PDB file of C-alpha atoms and ligand atoms in Angstrom:
ATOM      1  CA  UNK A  60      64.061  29.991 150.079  1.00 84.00           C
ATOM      2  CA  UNK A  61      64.970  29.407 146.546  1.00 92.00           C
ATOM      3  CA  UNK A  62      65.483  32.435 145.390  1.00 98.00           C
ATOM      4  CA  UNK A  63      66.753  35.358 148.231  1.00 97.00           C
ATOM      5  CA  UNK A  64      68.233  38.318 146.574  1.00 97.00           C
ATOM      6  CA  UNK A  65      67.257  37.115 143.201  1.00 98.00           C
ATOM      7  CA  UNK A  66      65.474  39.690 140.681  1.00 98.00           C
ATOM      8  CA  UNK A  67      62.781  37.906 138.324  1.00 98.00           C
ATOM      9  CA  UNK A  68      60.789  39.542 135.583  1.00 99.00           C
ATOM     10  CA  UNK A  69      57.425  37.689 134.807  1.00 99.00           C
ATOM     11  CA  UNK A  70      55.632  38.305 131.660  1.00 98.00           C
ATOM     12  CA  UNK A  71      51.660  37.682 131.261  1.00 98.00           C
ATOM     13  CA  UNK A  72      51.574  38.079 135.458  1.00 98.00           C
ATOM     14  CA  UNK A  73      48.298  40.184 135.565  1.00 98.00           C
ATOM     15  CA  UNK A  74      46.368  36.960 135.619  1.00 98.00           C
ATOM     16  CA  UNK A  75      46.153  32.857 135.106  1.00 98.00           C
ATOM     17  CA  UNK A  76      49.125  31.112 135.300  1.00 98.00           C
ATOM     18  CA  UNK A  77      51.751  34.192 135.112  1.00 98.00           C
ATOM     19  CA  UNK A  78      50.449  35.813 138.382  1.00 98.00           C
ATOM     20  CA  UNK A  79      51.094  32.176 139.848  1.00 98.00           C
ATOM     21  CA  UNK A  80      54.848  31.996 138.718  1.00 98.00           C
ATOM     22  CA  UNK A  81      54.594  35.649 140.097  1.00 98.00           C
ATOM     23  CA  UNK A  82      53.058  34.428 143.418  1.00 98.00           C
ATOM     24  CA  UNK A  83      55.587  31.345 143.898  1.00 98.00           C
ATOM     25  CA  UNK A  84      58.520  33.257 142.949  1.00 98.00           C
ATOM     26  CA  UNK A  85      58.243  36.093 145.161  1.00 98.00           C
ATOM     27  CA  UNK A  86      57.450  33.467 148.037  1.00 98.00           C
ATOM     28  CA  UNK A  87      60.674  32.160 147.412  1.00 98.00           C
ATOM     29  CA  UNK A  88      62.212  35.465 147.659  1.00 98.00           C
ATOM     30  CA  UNK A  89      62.869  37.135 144.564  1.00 98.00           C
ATOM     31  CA  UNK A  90      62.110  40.549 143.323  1.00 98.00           C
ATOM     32  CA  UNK A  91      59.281  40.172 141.332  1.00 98.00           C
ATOM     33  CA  UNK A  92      58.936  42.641 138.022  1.00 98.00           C
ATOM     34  CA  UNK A  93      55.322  41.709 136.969  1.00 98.00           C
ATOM     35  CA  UNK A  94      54.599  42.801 133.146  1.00 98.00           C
ATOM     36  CA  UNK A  95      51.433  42.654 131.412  1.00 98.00           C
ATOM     37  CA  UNK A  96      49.864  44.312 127.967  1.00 98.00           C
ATOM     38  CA  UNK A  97      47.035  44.837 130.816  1.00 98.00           C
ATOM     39  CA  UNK A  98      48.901  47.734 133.052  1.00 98.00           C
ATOM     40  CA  UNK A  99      46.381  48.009 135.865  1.00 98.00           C
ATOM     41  CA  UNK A 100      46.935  43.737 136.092  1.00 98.00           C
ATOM     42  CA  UNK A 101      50.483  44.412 136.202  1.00 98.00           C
ATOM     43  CA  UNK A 102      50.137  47.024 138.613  1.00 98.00           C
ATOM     44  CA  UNK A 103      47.833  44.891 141.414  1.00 98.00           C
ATOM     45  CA  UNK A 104      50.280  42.158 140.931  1.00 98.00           C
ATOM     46  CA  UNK A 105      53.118  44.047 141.879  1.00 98.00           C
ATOM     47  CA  UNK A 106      50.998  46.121 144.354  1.00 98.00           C
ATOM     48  CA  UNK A 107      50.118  42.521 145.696  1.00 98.00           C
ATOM     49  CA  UNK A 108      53.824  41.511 145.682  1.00 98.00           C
ATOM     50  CA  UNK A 109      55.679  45.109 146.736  1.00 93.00           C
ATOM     51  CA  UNK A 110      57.740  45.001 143.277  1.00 92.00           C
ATOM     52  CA  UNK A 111      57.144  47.288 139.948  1.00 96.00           C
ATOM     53  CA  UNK A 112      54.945  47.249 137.154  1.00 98.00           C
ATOM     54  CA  UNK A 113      55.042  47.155 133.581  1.00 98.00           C
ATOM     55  CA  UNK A 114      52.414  47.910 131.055  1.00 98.00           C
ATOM     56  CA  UNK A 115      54.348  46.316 127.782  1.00 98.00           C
ATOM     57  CA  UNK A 116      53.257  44.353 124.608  1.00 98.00           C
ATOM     58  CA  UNK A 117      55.951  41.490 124.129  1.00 98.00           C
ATOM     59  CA  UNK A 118      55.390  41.511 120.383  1.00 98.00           C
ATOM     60  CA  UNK A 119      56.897  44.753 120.323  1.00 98.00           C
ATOM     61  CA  UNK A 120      61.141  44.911 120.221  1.00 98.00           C
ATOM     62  CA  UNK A 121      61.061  48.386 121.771  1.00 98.00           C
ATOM     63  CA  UNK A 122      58.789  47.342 124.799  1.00 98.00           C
ATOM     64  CA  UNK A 123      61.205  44.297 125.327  1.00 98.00           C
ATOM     65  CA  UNK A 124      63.652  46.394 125.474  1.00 98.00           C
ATOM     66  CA  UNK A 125      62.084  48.919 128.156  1.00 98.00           C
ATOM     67  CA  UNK A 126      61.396  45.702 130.489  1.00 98.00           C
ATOM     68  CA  UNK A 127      65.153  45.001 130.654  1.00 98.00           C
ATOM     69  CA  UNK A 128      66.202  48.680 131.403  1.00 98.00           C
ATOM     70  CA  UNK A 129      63.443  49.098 133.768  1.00 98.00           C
ATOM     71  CA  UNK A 130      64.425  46.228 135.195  1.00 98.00           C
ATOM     72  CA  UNK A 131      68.091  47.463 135.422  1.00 98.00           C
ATOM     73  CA  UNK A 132      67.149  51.178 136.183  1.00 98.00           C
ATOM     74  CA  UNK A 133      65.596  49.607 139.283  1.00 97.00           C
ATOM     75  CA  UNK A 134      67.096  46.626 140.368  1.00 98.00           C
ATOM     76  CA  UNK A 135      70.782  46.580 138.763  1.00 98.00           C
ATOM     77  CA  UNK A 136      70.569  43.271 137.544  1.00 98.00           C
ATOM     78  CA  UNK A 137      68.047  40.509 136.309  1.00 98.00           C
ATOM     79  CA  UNK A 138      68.258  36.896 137.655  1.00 98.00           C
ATOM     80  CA  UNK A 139      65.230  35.249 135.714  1.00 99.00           C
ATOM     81  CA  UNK A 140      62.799  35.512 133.166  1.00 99.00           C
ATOM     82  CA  UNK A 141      60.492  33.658 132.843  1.00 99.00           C
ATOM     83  CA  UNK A 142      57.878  34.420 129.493  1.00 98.00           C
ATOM     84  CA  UNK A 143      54.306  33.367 130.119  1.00 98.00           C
ATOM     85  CA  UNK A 144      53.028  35.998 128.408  1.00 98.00           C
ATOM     86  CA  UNK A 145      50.707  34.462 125.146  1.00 98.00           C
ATOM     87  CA  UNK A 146      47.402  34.213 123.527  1.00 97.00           C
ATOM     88  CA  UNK A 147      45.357  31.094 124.341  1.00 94.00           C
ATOM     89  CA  UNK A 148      43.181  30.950 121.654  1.00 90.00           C
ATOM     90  CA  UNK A 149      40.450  28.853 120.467  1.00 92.00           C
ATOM     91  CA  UNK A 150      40.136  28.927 116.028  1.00 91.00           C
ATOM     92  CA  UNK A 151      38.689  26.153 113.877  1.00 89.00           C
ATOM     93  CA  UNK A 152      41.284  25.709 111.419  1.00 86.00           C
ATOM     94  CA  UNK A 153      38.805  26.514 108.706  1.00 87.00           C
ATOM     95  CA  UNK A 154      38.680  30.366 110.644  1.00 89.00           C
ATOM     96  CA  UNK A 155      42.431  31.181 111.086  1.00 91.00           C
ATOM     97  CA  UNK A 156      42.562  34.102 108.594  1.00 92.00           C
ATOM     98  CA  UNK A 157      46.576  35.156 107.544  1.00 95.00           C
ATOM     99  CA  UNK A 158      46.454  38.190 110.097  1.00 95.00           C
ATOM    100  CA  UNK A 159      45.279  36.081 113.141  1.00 94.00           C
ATOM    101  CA  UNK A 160      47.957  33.577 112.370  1.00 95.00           C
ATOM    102  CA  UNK A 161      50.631  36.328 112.168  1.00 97.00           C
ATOM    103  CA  UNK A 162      49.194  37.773 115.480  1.00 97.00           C
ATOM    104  CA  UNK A 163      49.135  34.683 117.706  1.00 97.00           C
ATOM    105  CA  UNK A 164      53.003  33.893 115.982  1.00 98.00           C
ATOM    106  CA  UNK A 165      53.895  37.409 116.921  1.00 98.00           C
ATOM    107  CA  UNK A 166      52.976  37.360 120.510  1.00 98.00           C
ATOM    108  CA  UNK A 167      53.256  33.413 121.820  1.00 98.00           C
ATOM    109  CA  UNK A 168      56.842  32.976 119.412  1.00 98.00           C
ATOM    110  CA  UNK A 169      58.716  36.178 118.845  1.00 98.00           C
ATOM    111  CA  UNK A 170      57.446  37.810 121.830  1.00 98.00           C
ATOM    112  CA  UNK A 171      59.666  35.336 123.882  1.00 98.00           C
ATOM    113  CA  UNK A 172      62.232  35.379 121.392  1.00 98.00           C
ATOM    114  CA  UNK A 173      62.490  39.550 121.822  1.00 98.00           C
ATOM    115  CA  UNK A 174      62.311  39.247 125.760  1.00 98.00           C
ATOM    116  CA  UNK A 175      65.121  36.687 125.598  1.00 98.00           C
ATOM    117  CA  UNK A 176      67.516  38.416 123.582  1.00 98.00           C
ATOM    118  CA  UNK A 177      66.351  42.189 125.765  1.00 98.00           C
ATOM    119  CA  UNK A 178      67.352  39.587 129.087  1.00 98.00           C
ATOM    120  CA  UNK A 179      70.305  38.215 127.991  1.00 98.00           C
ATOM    121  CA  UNK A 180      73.426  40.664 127.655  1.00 97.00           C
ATOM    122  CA  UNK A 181      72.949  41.930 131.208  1.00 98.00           C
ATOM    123  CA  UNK A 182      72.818  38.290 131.914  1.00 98.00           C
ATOM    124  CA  UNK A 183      75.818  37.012 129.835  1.00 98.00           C
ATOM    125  CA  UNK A 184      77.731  40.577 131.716  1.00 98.00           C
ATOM    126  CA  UNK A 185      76.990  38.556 134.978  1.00 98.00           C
ATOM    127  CA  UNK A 186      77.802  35.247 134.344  1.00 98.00           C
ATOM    128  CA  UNK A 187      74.707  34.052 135.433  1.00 98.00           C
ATOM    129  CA  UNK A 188      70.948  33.902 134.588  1.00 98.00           C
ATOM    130  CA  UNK A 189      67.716  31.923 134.314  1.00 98.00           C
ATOM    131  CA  UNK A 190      65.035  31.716 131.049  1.00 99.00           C
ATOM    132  CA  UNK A 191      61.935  29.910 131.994  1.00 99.00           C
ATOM    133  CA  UNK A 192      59.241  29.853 128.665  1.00 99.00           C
ATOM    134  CA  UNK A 193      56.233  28.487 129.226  1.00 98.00           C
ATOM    135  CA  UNK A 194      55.323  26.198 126.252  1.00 98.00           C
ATOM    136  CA  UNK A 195      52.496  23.629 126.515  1.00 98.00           C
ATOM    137  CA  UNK A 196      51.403  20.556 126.410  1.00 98.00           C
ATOM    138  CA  UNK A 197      48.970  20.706 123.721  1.00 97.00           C
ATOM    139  CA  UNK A 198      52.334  20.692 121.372  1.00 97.00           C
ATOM    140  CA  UNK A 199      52.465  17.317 122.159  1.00 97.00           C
ATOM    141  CA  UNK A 200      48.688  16.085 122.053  1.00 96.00           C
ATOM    142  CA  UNK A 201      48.116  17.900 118.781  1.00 95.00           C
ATOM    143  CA  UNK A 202      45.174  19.455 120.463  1.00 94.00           C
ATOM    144  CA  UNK A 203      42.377  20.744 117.934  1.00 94.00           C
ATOM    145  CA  UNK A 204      41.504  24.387 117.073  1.00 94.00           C
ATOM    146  CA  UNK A 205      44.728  25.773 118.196  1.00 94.00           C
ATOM    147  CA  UNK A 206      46.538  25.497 114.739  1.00 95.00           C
ATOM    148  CA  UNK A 207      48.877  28.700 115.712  1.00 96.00           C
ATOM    149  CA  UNK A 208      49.077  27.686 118.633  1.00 97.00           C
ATOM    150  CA  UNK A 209      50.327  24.620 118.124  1.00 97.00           C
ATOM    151  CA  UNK A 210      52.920  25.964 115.509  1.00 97.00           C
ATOM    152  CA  UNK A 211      53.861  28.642 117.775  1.00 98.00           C
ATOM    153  CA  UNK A 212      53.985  26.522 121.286  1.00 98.00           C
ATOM    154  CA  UNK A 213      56.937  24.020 119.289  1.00 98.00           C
ATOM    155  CA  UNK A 214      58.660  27.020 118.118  1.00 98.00           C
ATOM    156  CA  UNK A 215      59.305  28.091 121.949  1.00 98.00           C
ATOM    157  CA  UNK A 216      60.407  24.811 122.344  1.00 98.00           C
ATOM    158  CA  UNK A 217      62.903  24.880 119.523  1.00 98.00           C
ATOM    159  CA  UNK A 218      64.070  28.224 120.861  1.00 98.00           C
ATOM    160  CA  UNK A 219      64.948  27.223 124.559  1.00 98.00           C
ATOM    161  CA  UNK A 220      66.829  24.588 123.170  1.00 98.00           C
ATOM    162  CA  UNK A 221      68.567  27.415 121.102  1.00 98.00           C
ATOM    163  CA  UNK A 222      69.346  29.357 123.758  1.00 98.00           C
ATOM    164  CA  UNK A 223      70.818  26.464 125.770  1.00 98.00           C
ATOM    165  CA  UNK A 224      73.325  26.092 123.458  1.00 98.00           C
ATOM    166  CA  UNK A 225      74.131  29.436 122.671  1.00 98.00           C
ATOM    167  CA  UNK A 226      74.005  30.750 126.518  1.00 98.00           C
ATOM    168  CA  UNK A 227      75.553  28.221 128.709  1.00 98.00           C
ATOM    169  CA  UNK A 228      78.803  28.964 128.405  1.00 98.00           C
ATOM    170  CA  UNK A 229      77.784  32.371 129.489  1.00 98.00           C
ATOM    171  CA  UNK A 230      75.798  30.746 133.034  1.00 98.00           C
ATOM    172  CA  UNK A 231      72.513  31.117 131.906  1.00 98.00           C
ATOM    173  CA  UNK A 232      70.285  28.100 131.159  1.00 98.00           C
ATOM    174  CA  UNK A 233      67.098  28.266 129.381  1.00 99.00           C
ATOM    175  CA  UNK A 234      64.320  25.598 129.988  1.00 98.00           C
ATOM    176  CA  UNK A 235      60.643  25.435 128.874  1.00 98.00           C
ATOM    177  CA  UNK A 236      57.619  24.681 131.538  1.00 98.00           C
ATOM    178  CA  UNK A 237      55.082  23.075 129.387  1.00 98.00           C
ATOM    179  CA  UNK A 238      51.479  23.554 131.141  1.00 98.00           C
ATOM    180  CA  UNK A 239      48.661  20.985 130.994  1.00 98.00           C
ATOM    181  CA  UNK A 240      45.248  22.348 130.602  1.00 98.00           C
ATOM    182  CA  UNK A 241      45.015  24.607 133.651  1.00 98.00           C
ATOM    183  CA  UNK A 242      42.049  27.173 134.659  1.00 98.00           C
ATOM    184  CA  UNK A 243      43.320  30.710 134.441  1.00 98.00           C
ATOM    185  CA  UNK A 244      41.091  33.283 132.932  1.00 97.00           C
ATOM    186  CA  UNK A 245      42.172  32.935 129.642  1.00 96.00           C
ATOM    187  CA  UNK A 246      41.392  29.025 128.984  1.00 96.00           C
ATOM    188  CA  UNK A 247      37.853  29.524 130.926  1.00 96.00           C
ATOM    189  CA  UNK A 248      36.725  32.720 128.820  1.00 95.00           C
ATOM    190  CA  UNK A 249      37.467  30.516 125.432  1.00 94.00           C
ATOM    191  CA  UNK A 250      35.287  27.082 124.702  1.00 93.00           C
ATOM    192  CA  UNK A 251      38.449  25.148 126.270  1.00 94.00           C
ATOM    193  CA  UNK A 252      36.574  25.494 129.510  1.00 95.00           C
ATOM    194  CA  UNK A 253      34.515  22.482 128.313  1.00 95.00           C
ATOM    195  CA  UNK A 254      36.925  20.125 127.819  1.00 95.00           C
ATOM    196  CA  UNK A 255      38.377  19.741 131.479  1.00 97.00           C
ATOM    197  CA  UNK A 256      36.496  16.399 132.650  1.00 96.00           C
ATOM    198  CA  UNK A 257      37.868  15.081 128.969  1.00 96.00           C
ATOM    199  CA  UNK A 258      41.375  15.862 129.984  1.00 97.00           C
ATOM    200  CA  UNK A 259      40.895  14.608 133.382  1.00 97.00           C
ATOM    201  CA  UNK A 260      40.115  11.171 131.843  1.00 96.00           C
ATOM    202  CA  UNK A 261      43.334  10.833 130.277  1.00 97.00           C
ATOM    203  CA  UNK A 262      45.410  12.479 133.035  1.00 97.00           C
ATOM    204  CA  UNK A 263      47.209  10.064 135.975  1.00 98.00           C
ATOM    205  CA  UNK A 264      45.818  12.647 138.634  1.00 98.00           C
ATOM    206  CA  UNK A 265      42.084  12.502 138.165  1.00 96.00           C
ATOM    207  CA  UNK A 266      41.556  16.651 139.029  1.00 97.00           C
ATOM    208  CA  UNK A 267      41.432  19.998 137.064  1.00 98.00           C
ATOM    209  CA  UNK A 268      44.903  21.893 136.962  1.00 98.00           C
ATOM    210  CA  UNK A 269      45.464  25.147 138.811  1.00 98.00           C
ATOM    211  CA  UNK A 270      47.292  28.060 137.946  1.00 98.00           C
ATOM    212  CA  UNK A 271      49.328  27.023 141.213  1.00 98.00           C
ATOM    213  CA  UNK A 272      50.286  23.657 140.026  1.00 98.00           C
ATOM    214  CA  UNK A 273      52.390  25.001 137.137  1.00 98.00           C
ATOM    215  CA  UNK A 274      54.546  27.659 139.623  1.00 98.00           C
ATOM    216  CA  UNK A 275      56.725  24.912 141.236  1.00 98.00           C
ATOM    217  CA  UNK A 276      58.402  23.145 138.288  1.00 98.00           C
ATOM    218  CA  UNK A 277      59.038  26.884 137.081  1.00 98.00           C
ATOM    219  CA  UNK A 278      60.550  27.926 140.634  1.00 98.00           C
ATOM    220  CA  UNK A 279      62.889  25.190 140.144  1.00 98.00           C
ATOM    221  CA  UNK A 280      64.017  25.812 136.897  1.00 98.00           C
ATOM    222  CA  UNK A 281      64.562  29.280 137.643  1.00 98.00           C
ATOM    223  CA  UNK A 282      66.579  28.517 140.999  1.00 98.00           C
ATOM    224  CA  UNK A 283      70.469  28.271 140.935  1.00 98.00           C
ATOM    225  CA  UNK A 284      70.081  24.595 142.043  1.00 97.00           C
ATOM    226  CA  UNK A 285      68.652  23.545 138.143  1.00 98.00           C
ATOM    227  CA  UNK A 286      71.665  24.992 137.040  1.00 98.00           C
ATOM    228  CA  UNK A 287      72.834  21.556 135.414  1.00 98.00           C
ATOM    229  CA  UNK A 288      69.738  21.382 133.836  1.00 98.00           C
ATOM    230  CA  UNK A 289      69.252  23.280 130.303  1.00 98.00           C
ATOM    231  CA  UNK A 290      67.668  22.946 126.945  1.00 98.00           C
ATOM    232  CA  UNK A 291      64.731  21.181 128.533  1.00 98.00           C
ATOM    233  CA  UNK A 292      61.300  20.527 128.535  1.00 98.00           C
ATOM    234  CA  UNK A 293      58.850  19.780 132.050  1.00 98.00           C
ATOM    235  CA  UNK A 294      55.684  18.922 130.997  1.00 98.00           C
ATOM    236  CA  UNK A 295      53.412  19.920 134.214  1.00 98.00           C
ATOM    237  CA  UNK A 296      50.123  18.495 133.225  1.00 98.00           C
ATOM    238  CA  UNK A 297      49.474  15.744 135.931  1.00 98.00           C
ATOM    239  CA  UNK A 298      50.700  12.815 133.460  1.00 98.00           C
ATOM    240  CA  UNK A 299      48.457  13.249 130.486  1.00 97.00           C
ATOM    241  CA  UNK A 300      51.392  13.407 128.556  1.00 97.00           C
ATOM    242  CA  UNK A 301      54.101  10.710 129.015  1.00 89.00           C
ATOM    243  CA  UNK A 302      56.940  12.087 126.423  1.00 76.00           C
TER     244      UNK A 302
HETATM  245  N1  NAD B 273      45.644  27.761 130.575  1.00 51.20           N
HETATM  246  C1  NAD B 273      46.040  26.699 129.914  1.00 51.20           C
HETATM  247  O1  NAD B 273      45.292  25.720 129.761  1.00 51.20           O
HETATM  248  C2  NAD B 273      47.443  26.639 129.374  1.00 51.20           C
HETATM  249  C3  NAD B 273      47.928  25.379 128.961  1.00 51.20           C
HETATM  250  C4  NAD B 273      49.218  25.306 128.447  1.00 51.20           C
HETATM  251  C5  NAD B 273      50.001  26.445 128.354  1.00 51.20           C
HETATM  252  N2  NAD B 273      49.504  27.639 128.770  1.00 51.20           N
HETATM  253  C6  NAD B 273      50.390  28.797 128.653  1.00 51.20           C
HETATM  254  O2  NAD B 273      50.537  29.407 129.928  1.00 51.20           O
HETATM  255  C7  NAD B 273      50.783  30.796 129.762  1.00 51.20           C
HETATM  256  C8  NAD B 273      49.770  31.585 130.563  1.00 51.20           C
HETATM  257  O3  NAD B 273      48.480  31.306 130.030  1.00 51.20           O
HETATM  258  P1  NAD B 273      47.144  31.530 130.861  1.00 51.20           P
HETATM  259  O4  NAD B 273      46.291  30.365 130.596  1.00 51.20           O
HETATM  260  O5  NAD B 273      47.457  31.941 132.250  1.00 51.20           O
HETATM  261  O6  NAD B 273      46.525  32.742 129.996  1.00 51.20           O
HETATM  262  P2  NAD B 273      45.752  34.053 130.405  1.00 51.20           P
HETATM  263  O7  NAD B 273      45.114  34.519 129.144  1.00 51.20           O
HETATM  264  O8  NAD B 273      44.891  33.841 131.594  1.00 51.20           O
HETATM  265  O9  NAD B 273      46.940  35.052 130.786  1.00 51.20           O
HETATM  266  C9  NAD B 273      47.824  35.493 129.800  1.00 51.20           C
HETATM  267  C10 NAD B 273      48.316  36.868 130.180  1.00 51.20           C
HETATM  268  O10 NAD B 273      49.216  37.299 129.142  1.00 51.20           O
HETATM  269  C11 NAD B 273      48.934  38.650 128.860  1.00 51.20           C
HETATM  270  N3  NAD B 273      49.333  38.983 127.491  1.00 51.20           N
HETATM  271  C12 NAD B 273      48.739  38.575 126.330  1.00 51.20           C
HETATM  272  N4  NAD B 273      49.362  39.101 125.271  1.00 51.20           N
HETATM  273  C13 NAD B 273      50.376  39.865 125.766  1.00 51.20           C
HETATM  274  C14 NAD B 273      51.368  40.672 125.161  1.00 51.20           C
HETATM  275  N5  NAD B 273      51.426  40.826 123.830  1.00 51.20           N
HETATM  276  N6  NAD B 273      52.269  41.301 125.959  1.00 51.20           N
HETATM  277  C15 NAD B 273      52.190  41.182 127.311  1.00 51.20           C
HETATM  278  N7  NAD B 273      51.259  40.451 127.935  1.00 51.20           N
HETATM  279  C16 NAD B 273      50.352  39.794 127.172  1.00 51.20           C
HETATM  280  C17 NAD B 273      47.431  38.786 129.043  1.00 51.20           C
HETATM  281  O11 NAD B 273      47.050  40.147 129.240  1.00 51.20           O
HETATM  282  C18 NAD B 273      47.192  37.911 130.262  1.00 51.20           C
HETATM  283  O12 NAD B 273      47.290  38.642 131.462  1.00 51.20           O
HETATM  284  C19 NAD B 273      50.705  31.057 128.255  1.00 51.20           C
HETATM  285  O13 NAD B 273      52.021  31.015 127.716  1.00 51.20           O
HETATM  286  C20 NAD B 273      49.890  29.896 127.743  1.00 51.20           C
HETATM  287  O14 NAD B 273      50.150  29.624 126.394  1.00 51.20           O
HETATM  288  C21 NAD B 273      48.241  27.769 129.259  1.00 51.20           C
END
């Protein structure tokens, strides 16, 4: 197994793709510390998985901070983040008032921003750790009615490569899993739900994506074995885009 003795917080994990990453990790043996803004998701993850709960909001510094002490006050270390924690949402650009913008920026970009920096001083103090943020693909297609979104998604792309540079002298890489169109809860409550036999068209693997087919590229970025491999991006969207 990938990951034995190997503590790994998961944001957004109550649901969708985050309980996945959950799911994977823990079947590769790591701790799993499942945190949600929905506690009673975080809490049947981690009943599912025998690790701990957290009700937090990653927009807010002082939660961020509680996930890495909790973290700590249980566990004594932490391996891996890995941020999939976000908004998916669905607004004509004519609709996207100021506050909504600010909102969807506050969650999907400094929310990962503020769990990175909470992760990585008990990281550097080890001399080792993994960042996984989950980014998407629709930075790339320009996909419409996710304005925000969009400007959000290529800002957690700019940071990972930030944090590469900044953390890998310390033994922590940072890499980005960006997701195809994939049916968690989120994308099928929203009017995305209609556009999966679109995708599928332009996609080399003619099927919709799964929650489960993200977890894998995100296991192996947040096993020691990737550890040459930082600043990057793994688009996991069954070849729609070729970047
Ligand atoms: N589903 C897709 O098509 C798709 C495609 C590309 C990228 N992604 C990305 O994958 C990740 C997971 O998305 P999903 O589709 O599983 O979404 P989802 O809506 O099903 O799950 C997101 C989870 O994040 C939680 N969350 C939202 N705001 C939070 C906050 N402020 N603090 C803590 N938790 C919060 C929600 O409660 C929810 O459990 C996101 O980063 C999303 O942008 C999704």
């Amino acid at each position: 197994m990938k990951l034995e003795g190997r503590v790994a917080i998961v944001t957004g994990a109550a649901q969708g793709i985050g309980k996945a990453i959950a799911q994977k990790l823990h079947a590769e043996g790591a701790a799993i510390v499942s945190v949600d803004l929905q506690g009673e998701g975080a809490d049947a993850t981690a009943a599912e998985l025998g690790g701990i709960g957290i009700q937090a909001d990653i927009s807010s510094e002082a939660d961020a901070e509680r996930i890495a002490q909790t973290t700590l006050d249980h566990h004594g270390k932490i391996d891996v983040l890995v941020n999939a924690a976000a908004i998916v949402p669905f607004v004509p650009w004519d609709e996207v008032d100021f506050a909504y913008w600010r909102k969807i920026i506050s969650v999907n970009l400094d929310g990962a921003y503020l769990v990175s920096r909470a992760v990585e001083k008990p990281m550097r103090e080890a001399g080792y750790g993994r960042i996984v943020l989950i980014s998407s693909n629709a930075f790339y297609a320009g996909t419409p009615n996710m304005g925000p979104y969009l400007a959000a998604k290529g800002g957690v792309i700019g940071l990972t490569r930030a944090l590469a540079t900044e953390l890998g002298k310390y033994g922590i890489t940072a890499n980005s899993v960006a997701p195809g169109i994939t049916r968690s809860e989120g994308c099928l409550a929203t009017p995305h739900k209609d556009s999966f036999d679109f995708v599928q068209m332009l996609q080399a693997i003619p099927r919709h994506g799964l929650p489960a087919d993200i977890a894998p590229a995100v296991a192996f970025l947040a096993s020691e074995e990737s550890g040459w491999v930082t600043g990057q991006v793994l688009i996991a969207d069954a070849g729609h885009i070729r970047d």
